[in-house]
Amino acid sequence: MSSQTALVVAQPCIVVIFGAGGDLTKRKLIPALYNLAKQKMISSDVSMVGIDRVDMDSKAYRETITKEIAEYDGENFEQDVWDANVDKAYYMKGDFKNPDTYSELKTLLKEIEKEQGTAGNYLFYLATPPSFFGIIAEALGKAGLAGESDELWRRIIIEKPFGRDLATAQALNKNLHSSFTENQIYRIDHYLGKETVQNIMVYRFGNGTVEPIWNNKFIENIQITVAESLGVEDRASYYEEAGALRDMMSNHLMAVLSIVAMEAPNSFDAEAIRDEQVKVLKSIRLFDDESLKTNVVRGQYSEGSDADGTALKAYTEEPNVAKDSKIETFVAMKLMIDTWRWTGVPIYLRTGKRMPSRYSEVVITYKKPPNMSFKKDSQKREQYEANKLTIRIQPDEGISTSFNAKIPGIGFNAESVKMNFNYNDYFVPSTASGYETLIYDCMIGDATLFKSAENYEVCWALLQPILDLWEKEDTNKFPKYAAGTTGPKESDEMLERDGYAWNKV
């Protein structure tokens, strides 16, 4: 097994979390900061401030997060590490819309700097509903908390969703830029923090046997799937405003696609990588009226059952969901990239809730050999399976490839077999969520795994015609699929028209 290479220790700073009482903070952010401290990847002088509406003091907040951390970090929790760092956590009650909150914050930050030696560096994490993103950023600027100098840095992390459409994404970028420069803004997509997503770049550009055949001369089609077995759960208020396209397609799937399809950057610094990702996203063929009807499918889960036969509710029967809701819980689409590398290769994306299992994968299907000269008389060439490369993002992280091998015995009969690489067989299993990587990268000023302003605007420009069509489309034709299945039949038919089928897990 391999161990992690030693990394530079992040500088002293104060991490300010807006939305300190929220689910994201207790499940992901506090455990991530604790894990970074445990791994000695951050300075011992890093402190944090939580801000929310609940009235409590720092002592009560420390007691609260102490109760929560053992639950969310699990069996690897080390009490001595926690005890050495919990007194560096502070709390203040604040109304995000009230300018006084930011004056009080400024005073508190100065006090912590003297007490903890945090060197004047601030990382603002907006773990709030999207409606507060612009308000908080603008208020931080007005309070004088956004300005940098040669001696200190100020950075802001923005959670998803980044806008609801092209216009709101552009407006949010404009708002952020009124207080922060682009290199201070870190638009987070936690999918980019996953080891298996990052490994796509290493696999592509770090192996001489891979990149030469990563193009339309050898690849037949590409499929990217992010499937969820759960329903909307307790997120109905958010999901009724978002839907699958805004929640998943505009960020996670487009992020994975940009890594799969990008050209090799001249260097592996943030600007070069992000430029190549934007270039390939700009090369995606825009939808016209005809392709919108044939190459985009949406759906909503109706009642069904899981693999064990347990009955599952329809989306419209979930708590806090409108009985006549037309929000999509599934979306699939076919994209074409008009570049020399990808012309003619269809790329299929899909994501949905209440599918049979939870998994995320990229499947590369290669073209069949031009002549299977050793085929058996009774066996046609089409019956041999195409070679496939499957990159498993979650769970069971790894890479597998299929190829045809001779069946032992008389004659040249072939059968598809697999070779499988599993991360846990070669590397020490990581308990990190991906947020550790992203928070650490922000602390050291590495924006490689974060999205630029242009990236989001290009994605929304591609998806905007879909939103416009759905606004005016006849909602009586809204496709349904039984909970516990792989989506509406229209999704399968989209691939069948091209002679393909979704990969079966």
Coordinates of C-alpha atoms in Angstrom, one line a residue, residues 5-456:
T5 CA 3.2 12.3 0.1
A6 CA 3.9 15.1 2.7
L7 CA 2.2 18.3 1.8
V8 CA 3.0 21.9 2.7
V9 CA 1.3 23.0 5.9
A10 CA -1.4 25.6 5.3
Q11 CA -0.7 29.1 6.8
P12 CA -2.4 30.4 10.0
C13 CA -5.9 31.8 9.3
I14 CA -9.4 32.2 10.7
V15 CA -12.1 30.2 8.9
V16 CA -15.4 32.1 9.2
I17 CA -18.4 29.8 8.6
F18 CA -21.7 31.6 7.8
G19 CA -24.4 29.1 8.6
A20 CA -22.6 27.5 11.5
G21 CA -25.8 25.7 12.7
G22 CA -26.6 24.1 9.4
D23 CA -26.4 20.5 8.3
L24 CA -23.4 21.0 6.0
T25 CA -21.3 22.6 8.8
K26 CA -21.8 19.8 11.3
R27 CA -21.7 16.9 8.8
K28 CA -18.9 18.1 6.6
L29 CA -17.1 21.3 7.5
I30 CA -16.3 20.8 11.2
P31 CA -15.2 17.1 10.5
A32 CA -13.0 18.4 7.6
L33 CA -11.2 21.0 9.7
Y34 CA -10.7 18.4 12.5
N35 CA -9.3 15.9 9.9
L36 CA -6.9 18.5 8.5
A37 CA -5.7 19.2 12.1
K38 CA -5.3 15.4 12.7
Q39 CA -3.3 15.0 9.5
K40 CA -1.2 18.0 10.5
M41 CA -2.0 19.7 7.1
I42 CA -2.9 23.0 8.7
S43 CA -1.1 25.3 11.1
S44 CA -1.7 24.9 14.8
D45 CA -2.7 28.6 14.7
V46 CA -5.8 28.0 12.5
S47 CA -9.0 29.1 14.3
M48 CA -12.7 29.2 13.2
V49 CA -15.7 31.4 13.8
G50 CA -19.2 30.2 13.4
I51 CA -22.0 32.7 12.7
D52 CA -25.7 31.9 12.8
R53 CA -29.0 33.2 14.2
V54 CA -29.1 31.0 17.3
D55 CA -28.3 32.8 20.5
M56 CA -25.3 31.1 22.2
D57 CA -21.8 31.9 23.3
S58 CA -18.5 30.3 22.2
K59 CA -18.5 27.9 25.2
A60 CA -21.9 26.6 24.3
Y61 CA -20.9 26.3 20.7
R62 CA -17.8 24.3 21.6
E63 CA -20.0 21.9 23.6
T64 CA -22.4 21.5 20.7
I65 CA -19.8 20.7 18.1
T66 CA -18.1 18.3 20.6
K67 CA -21.2 16.3 20.8
E68 CA -21.7 16.3 17.0
I69 CA -18.1 15.5 15.9
A70 CA -17.9 12.0 17.3
E71 CA -21.2 11.1 15.5
Y72 CA -20.0 12.4 12.1
D73 CA -16.4 11.4 12.2
G74 CA -17.0 7.8 13.4
E75 CA -14.5 5.2 14.7
N76 CA -11.4 7.1 13.7
F77 CA -12.1 10.0 16.1
E78 CA -9.1 10.9 18.3
Q79 CA -10.1 12.8 21.4
D80 CA -6.7 14.3 22.1
V81 CA -6.6 16.0 18.7
W82 CA -10.1 17.4 19.2
D83 CA -9.2 18.6 22.7
A84 CA -6.1 20.4 21.4
N85 CA -8.2 22.4 18.8
V86 CA -11.7 22.9 20.1
D87 CA -10.8 26.0 22.1
K88 CA -9.9 27.6 18.8
A89 CA -13.6 27.6 17.8
Y90 CA -15.6 30.7 18.4
Y91 CA -19.2 31.7 17.9
M92 CA -21.2 34.8 17.4
K93 CA -24.9 35.4 16.8
G94 CA -25.6 37.3 13.7
D95 CA -28.2 38.4 11.1
F96 CA -26.6 38.1 7.7
K97 CA -28.6 41.1 6.4
N98 CA -27.6 43.4 9.3
P99 CA -24.5 45.5 8.7
D100 CA -23.9 45.5 12.5
T101 CA -23.1 41.8 12.2
Y102 CA -20.1 42.5 10.1
S103 CA -18.8 45.3 12.4
E104 CA -19.0 42.9 15.3
L105 CA -17.3 40.2 13.2
K106 CA -14.5 42.6 12.4
T107 CA -13.9 43.3 16.1
L108 CA -14.1 39.6 17.0
L109 CA -11.5 38.7 14.3
K110 CA -9.1 41.2 15.6
E111 CA -9.4 39.8 19.1
I112 CA -8.8 36.2 17.8
E113 CA -5.8 37.4 15.9
K114 CA -4.2 38.6 19.1
E115 CA -5.2 35.6 21.1
Q116 CA -4.4 32.8 18.5
G117 CA -1.8 34.4 16.2
T118 CA -3.7 33.8 13.0
A119 CA -1.7 36.4 11.0
G120 CA -4.7 38.4 9.6
N121 CA -5.7 35.8 7.0
Y122 CA -9.4 35.1 6.6
L123 CA -11.3 32.3 4.8
F124 CA -15.1 33.0 4.6
Y125 CA -17.2 29.9 3.9
L126 CA -20.8 30.6 2.9
A127 CA -22.7 27.5 4.1
T128 CA -26.0 29.3 3.7
P129 CA -29.0 29.2 1.3
P130 CA -28.0 30.8 -2.1
S131 CA -30.1 33.8 -1.4
F132 CA -27.5 35.0 1.1
F133 CA -24.4 34.6 -1.2
G134 CA -24.5 38.1 -2.7
I135 CA -25.7 39.8 0.5
I136 CA -22.8 38.4 2.6
A137 CA -20.1 39.0 0.0
E138 CA -21.2 42.6 -0.5
A139 CA -21.4 43.2 3.3
L140 CA -17.9 41.8 3.8
G141 CA -16.6 44.2 1.2
K142 CA -18.4 47.2 2.8
A143 CA -17.0 46.2 6.3
G144 CA -13.4 46.2 4.9
L145 CA -13.0 42.5 5.4
A146 CA -12.3 41.6 1.8
G147 CA -9.2 43.6 1.0
E148 CA -5.9 41.9 0.7
S149 CA -2.3 43.0 0.9
D150 CA 1.1 41.5 0.3
E151 CA 1.2 40.3 3.9
L152 CA -2.3 38.8 4.2
W153 CA -5.0 37.1 2.2
R154 CA -8.8 37.0 2.2
R155 CA -10.7 34.3 0.4
I156 CA -14.4 33.3 0.0
I157 CA -15.9 29.9 -0.7
I158 CA -19.3 29.8 -2.4
E159 CA -21.4 26.7 -2.1
K160 CA -23.7 25.4 -4.8
P161 CA -26.1 26.0 -6.4
F162 CA -24.4 28.9 -8.2
G163 CA -27.4 30.7 -9.7
R164 CA -30.7 29.2 -11.0
D165 CA -30.1 30.1 -14.6
L166 CA -27.7 32.1 -16.8
A167 CA -29.1 35.5 -15.7
T168 CA -28.8 34.8 -12.0
A169 CA -25.3 33.3 -12.3
Q170 CA -24.1 36.4 -14.2
A171 CA -25.7 38.6 -11.6
L172 CA -24.0 36.7 -8.7
N173 CA -20.6 36.9 -10.4
K174 CA -21.1 40.6 -10.8
N175 CA -22.1 40.9 -7.1
L176 CA -19.1 38.9 -5.9
H177 CA -16.7 40.9 -8.0
S178 CA -17.9 44.1 -6.5
S179 CA -16.1 43.1 -3.2
F180 CA -13.7 40.3 -4.2
T181 CA -11.3 39.8 -7.1
E182 CA -11.7 36.6 -9.1
N183 CA -8.6 35.0 -7.6
Q184 CA -10.2 35.4 -4.1
I185 CA -13.4 33.6 -5.1
Y186 CA -13.5 29.8 -4.7
R187 CA -16.7 28.3 -6.2
I188 CA -16.9 24.9 -4.6
D189 CA -18.1 21.7 -6.3
H190 CA -17.5 18.9 -3.8
Y191 CA -17.4 16.4 -6.7
L192 CA -14.1 17.9 -7.7
G193 CA -12.7 17.0 -4.2
K194 CA -13.3 13.3 -4.8
E195 CA -10.1 11.3 -5.3
T196 CA -11.6 9.3 -8.2
V197 CA -12.6 12.5 -10.1
Q198 CA -9.1 13.9 -9.7
N199 CA -7.7 10.6 -10.8
I200 CA -9.4 10.9 -14.2
M201 CA -6.7 13.5 -15.1
V202 CA -3.9 11.4 -13.8
Y203 CA -5.2 8.3 -15.6
R204 CA -5.6 10.3 -18.9
F205 CA -2.4 12.4 -18.9
G206 CA -0.1 10.1 -16.8
N207 CA -0.3 7.0 -18.9
G208 CA 1.2 6.6 -22.4
T209 CA -1.3 3.8 -23.3
V210 CA -4.4 5.9 -22.6
E211 CA -4.2 9.4 -24.1
P212 CA -3.3 8.2 -27.7
I213 CA -6.7 6.4 -27.9
W214 CA -8.7 9.0 -26.0
N215 CA -10.5 10.4 -29.1
N216 CA -13.1 9.8 -31.8
K217 CA -10.9 7.4 -33.8
F218 CA -11.2 4.8 -31.0
I219 CA -14.1 5.8 -28.8
E220 CA -17.7 5.0 -29.8
N221 CA -19.6 6.9 -27.0
I222 CA -19.3 8.1 -23.4
Q223 CA -21.7 7.8 -20.6
I224 CA -21.7 9.7 -17.3
T225 CA -24.2 8.7 -14.6
V226 CA -24.8 10.0 -11.1
A227 CA -27.6 7.8 -9.6
E228 CA -29.2 8.2 -6.2
S229 CA -31.3 5.5 -4.5
L230 CA -32.8 7.9 -2.0
G231 CA -35.7 10.1 -2.7
V232 CA -36.0 13.8 -1.9
E233 CA -35.9 13.0 1.9
D234 CA -36.0 16.2 4.0
R235 CA -34.8 18.5 1.1
A236 CA -38.2 19.1 -0.4
S237 CA -38.2 22.9 0.2
Y238 CA -34.9 23.2 -1.7
Y239 CA -35.7 20.5 -4.4
E240 CA -39.0 22.1 -5.3
E241 CA -37.1 25.2 -6.3
A242 CA -34.2 23.3 -7.9
G243 CA -34.9 20.0 -9.5
A244 CA -32.4 17.5 -10.9
L245 CA -31.0 19.8 -13.7
R246 CA -30.2 22.7 -11.3
D247 CA -29.1 20.4 -8.4
M248 CA -26.8 18.0 -10.3
M249 CA -26.5 18.6 -14.0
S250 CA -25.4 22.2 -13.9
N251 CA -22.5 21.4 -11.6
H252 CA -21.4 17.8 -10.8
L253 CA -22.0 16.2 -14.2
M254 CA -20.7 19.1 -16.1
A255 CA -17.6 19.1 -13.9
V256 CA -16.9 15.5 -14.6
L257 CA -17.5 15.9 -18.3
S258 CA -15.0 18.8 -18.5
I259 CA -12.3 16.6 -17.0
V260 CA -13.1 13.6 -19.2
A261 CA -13.1 15.7 -22.4
M262 CA -10.6 18.5 -21.8
E263 CA -7.3 18.8 -23.7
A264 CA -4.0 18.3 -21.9
P265 CA -3.0 21.5 -20.2
N266 CA 0.4 23.0 -20.7
S267 CA 1.0 22.8 -17.0
F268 CA -0.9 21.5 -14.0
D269 CA -1.5 24.9 -12.4
A270 CA -5.0 26.2 -11.7
E271 CA -5.3 28.7 -14.6
A272 CA -4.1 26.2 -17.3
I273 CA -6.4 23.4 -16.1
R274 CA -9.5 25.7 -15.7
D275 CA -8.9 27.3 -19.1
E276 CA -8.9 23.9 -20.8
Q277 CA -12.1 22.9 -19.0
V278 CA -13.8 26.1 -20.2
K279 CA -12.6 25.6 -23.7
V280 CA -14.2 22.1 -24.0
L281 CA -17.5 23.3 -22.4
K282 CA -17.6 26.1 -25.0
S283 CA -17.3 23.5 -27.7
I284 CA -20.4 21.6 -26.7
R285 CA -23.0 22.0 -29.5
L286 CA -25.8 24.3 -28.3
F287 CA -29.4 22.9 -28.4
D288 CA -31.8 23.9 -31.1
D289 CA -35.5 23.4 -31.1
E290 CA -35.3 19.9 -32.6
S291 CA -32.5 18.6 -30.4
L292 CA -34.2 19.9 -27.3
K293 CA -37.1 17.6 -28.0
T294 CA -35.1 14.5 -28.9
N295 CA -31.8 14.8 -26.9
V296 CA -33.1 15.9 -23.5
V297 CA -35.3 13.8 -21.2
R298 CA -36.8 14.6 -17.8
G299 CA -38.8 12.5 -15.4
Q300 CA -40.3 12.3 -12.0
Y301 CA -40.5 9.2 -9.8
S302 CA -43.9 7.8 -9.1
E303 CA -44.7 5.1 -6.5
G304 CA -42.6 1.9 -6.8
S305 CA -40.5 -0.5 -4.7
D306 CA -36.9 -1.1 -3.9
A307 CA -34.9 -4.3 -4.5
D308 CA -36.2 -5.8 -1.3
G309 CA -39.8 -5.2 -2.3
T310 CA -40.3 -2.3 0.2
A311 CA -42.9 0.2 -1.1
L312 CA -41.6 3.6 -2.1
K313 CA -43.7 6.8 -2.2
A314 CA -44.1 8.9 -5.4
Y315 CA -42.3 12.3 -5.4
T316 CA -45.6 14.1 -5.1
E317 CA -46.5 12.1 -1.9
E318 CA -43.3 13.2 -0.2
P319 CA -43.6 15.7 2.7
N320 CA -43.7 19.3 1.6
V321 CA -43.9 18.5 -2.1
A322 CA -46.8 20.0 -4.1
K323 CA -49.3 17.4 -5.2
D324 CA -49.2 18.7 -8.8
S325 CA -45.4 19.3 -8.8
K326 CA -43.7 19.3 -12.2
I327 CA -40.2 19.4 -10.8
E328 CA -38.0 16.8 -12.4
T329 CA -36.2 14.2 -10.3
F330 CA -34.4 12.7 -13.3
V331 CA -32.7 14.3 -16.3
A332 CA -30.8 12.7 -19.2
M333 CA -29.3 14.3 -22.2
K334 CA -27.1 13.7 -25.3
L335 CA -24.3 16.1 -26.0
M336 CA -22.0 16.5 -29.0
I337 CA -18.6 18.3 -28.7
D338 CA -17.5 19.9 -31.9
T339 CA -13.7 19.5 -31.7
W340 CA -11.2 17.5 -33.6
R341 CA -10.9 15.1 -30.7
W342 CA -14.6 14.5 -30.1
T343 CA -16.5 15.2 -33.3
G344 CA -19.0 12.3 -33.9
V345 CA -18.8 10.9 -30.4
P346 CA -22.2 11.1 -28.5
I347 CA -21.8 11.9 -24.8
Y348 CA -24.8 10.8 -22.6
L349 CA -25.4 12.3 -19.1
R350 CA -28.0 11.2 -16.7
T351 CA -28.8 11.7 -13.0
G352 CA -31.8 10.8 -11.0
K353 CA -33.3 10.1 -7.6
R354 CA -35.0 6.8 -6.5
M355 CA -32.9 4.7 -9.0
P356 CA -32.1 1.1 -8.1
S357 CA -28.8 1.9 -6.4
R358 CA -26.4 4.7 -5.6
Y359 CA -23.4 5.1 -7.8
S360 CA -21.5 7.5 -10.0
E361 CA -19.5 6.3 -13.0
V362 CA -17.9 7.3 -16.3
V363 CA -18.2 4.6 -19.0
I364 CA -16.0 4.8 -22.2
T365 CA -17.2 2.4 -24.9
Y366 CA -14.6 1.8 -27.6
K367 CA -15.2 1.0 -31.2
K368 CA -15.3 -2.7 -32.2
P369 CA -12.5 -4.1 -34.3
P370 CA -13.0 -3.6 -38.0
N371 CA -12.7 -7.4 -38.7
M372 CA -13.2 -10.3 -36.3
S373 CA -11.6 -12.8 -38.6
F374 CA -11.6 -15.6 -36.0
K375 CA -15.4 -15.6 -35.4
K376 CA -17.2 -18.8 -35.3
D377 CA -19.4 -19.5 -38.3
S378 CA -22.6 -19.4 -36.2
Q379 CA -21.5 -16.2 -34.4
K380 CA -21.8 -12.8 -36.0
R381 CA -19.3 -10.1 -35.2
E382 CA -22.0 -7.8 -33.6
Q383 CA -22.5 -10.4 -30.9
Y384 CA -19.1 -9.7 -29.4
E385 CA -19.2 -7.0 -26.8
A386 CA -17.4 -3.7 -27.3
N387 CA -14.5 -3.0 -25.0
K388 CA -15.4 -0.7 -22.1
L389 CA -13.5 1.3 -19.6
T390 CA -15.5 2.1 -16.4
I391 CA -14.3 4.7 -14.0
R392 CA -16.2 4.2 -10.7
I393 CA -16.4 7.5 -8.8
Q394 CA -18.5 6.1 -5.9
P395 CA -18.9 3.7 -4.2
D396 CA -16.4 0.9 -4.7
E397 CA -14.0 3.5 -6.2
G398 CA -11.8 2.2 -9.0
I399 CA -11.3 1.5 -12.7
S400 CA -12.2 -1.6 -14.6
T401 CA -11.7 -2.5 -18.3
S402 CA -13.4 -5.2 -20.3
F403 CA -11.9 -7.0 -23.3
N404 CA -12.6 -10.1 -25.3
A405 CA -10.6 -13.3 -24.5
K406 CA -10.6 -16.7 -26.0
I407 CA -12.8 -19.3 -24.2
P408 CA -10.6 -22.4 -23.4
G409 CA -11.2 -25.3 -25.7
I410 CA -11.4 -26.1 -29.4
G411 CA -12.1 -23.2 -31.7
F412 CA -11.8 -19.4 -31.4
N413 CA -14.9 -18.5 -29.3
A414 CA -14.5 -15.3 -27.4
E415 CA -16.1 -13.9 -24.3
S416 CA -15.9 -10.5 -22.6
V417 CA -13.8 -10.5 -19.4
K418 CA -12.8 -7.8 -16.9
M419 CA -9.7 -6.5 -15.3
N420 CA -10.4 -4.5 -12.1
F421 CA -8.5 -1.9 -10.1
N422 CA -9.9 -1.1 -6.7
Y423 CA -8.5 1.9 -4.8
N424 CA -8.6 0.1 -1.4
D425 CA -6.5 -2.7 -2.7
Y426 CA -3.6 -0.4 -3.5
F427 CA -3.9 2.6 -1.2
V428 CA -4.7 3.3 2.4
P429 CA -8.5 3.9 2.5
S430 CA -9.3 7.6 3.0
T431 CA -12.0 8.6 5.5
A432 CA -12.1 12.1 4.0
S433 CA -15.2 13.5 2.3
G434 CA -13.5 15.7 -0.3
Y435 CA -14.1 18.8 1.7
E436 CA -10.7 18.4 3.4
T437 CA -9.0 18.7 0.0
L438 CA -11.1 21.7 -1.1
I439 CA -10.7 23.7 2.2
Y440 CA -7.0 22.9 2.3
D441 CA -6.5 24.0 -1.3
C442 CA -8.3 27.3 -0.6
M443 CA -6.0 27.9 2.4
I444 CA -2.9 27.5 0.2
G445 CA -4.4 29.5 -2.7
D446 CA -4.7 26.6 -5.2
A447 CA -7.9 27.1 -7.3
T448 CA -7.4 24.0 -9.5
L449 CA -10.4 22.1 -8.2
F450 CA -12.7 25.2 -8.1
K451 CA -14.8 26.6 -10.9
S452 CA -14.2 30.0 -12.5
A453 CA -16.9 32.6 -13.2
E454 CA -16.7 31.8 -16.9
N455 CA -17.1 28.0 -16.3
Y456 CA -20.5 28.5 -14.6

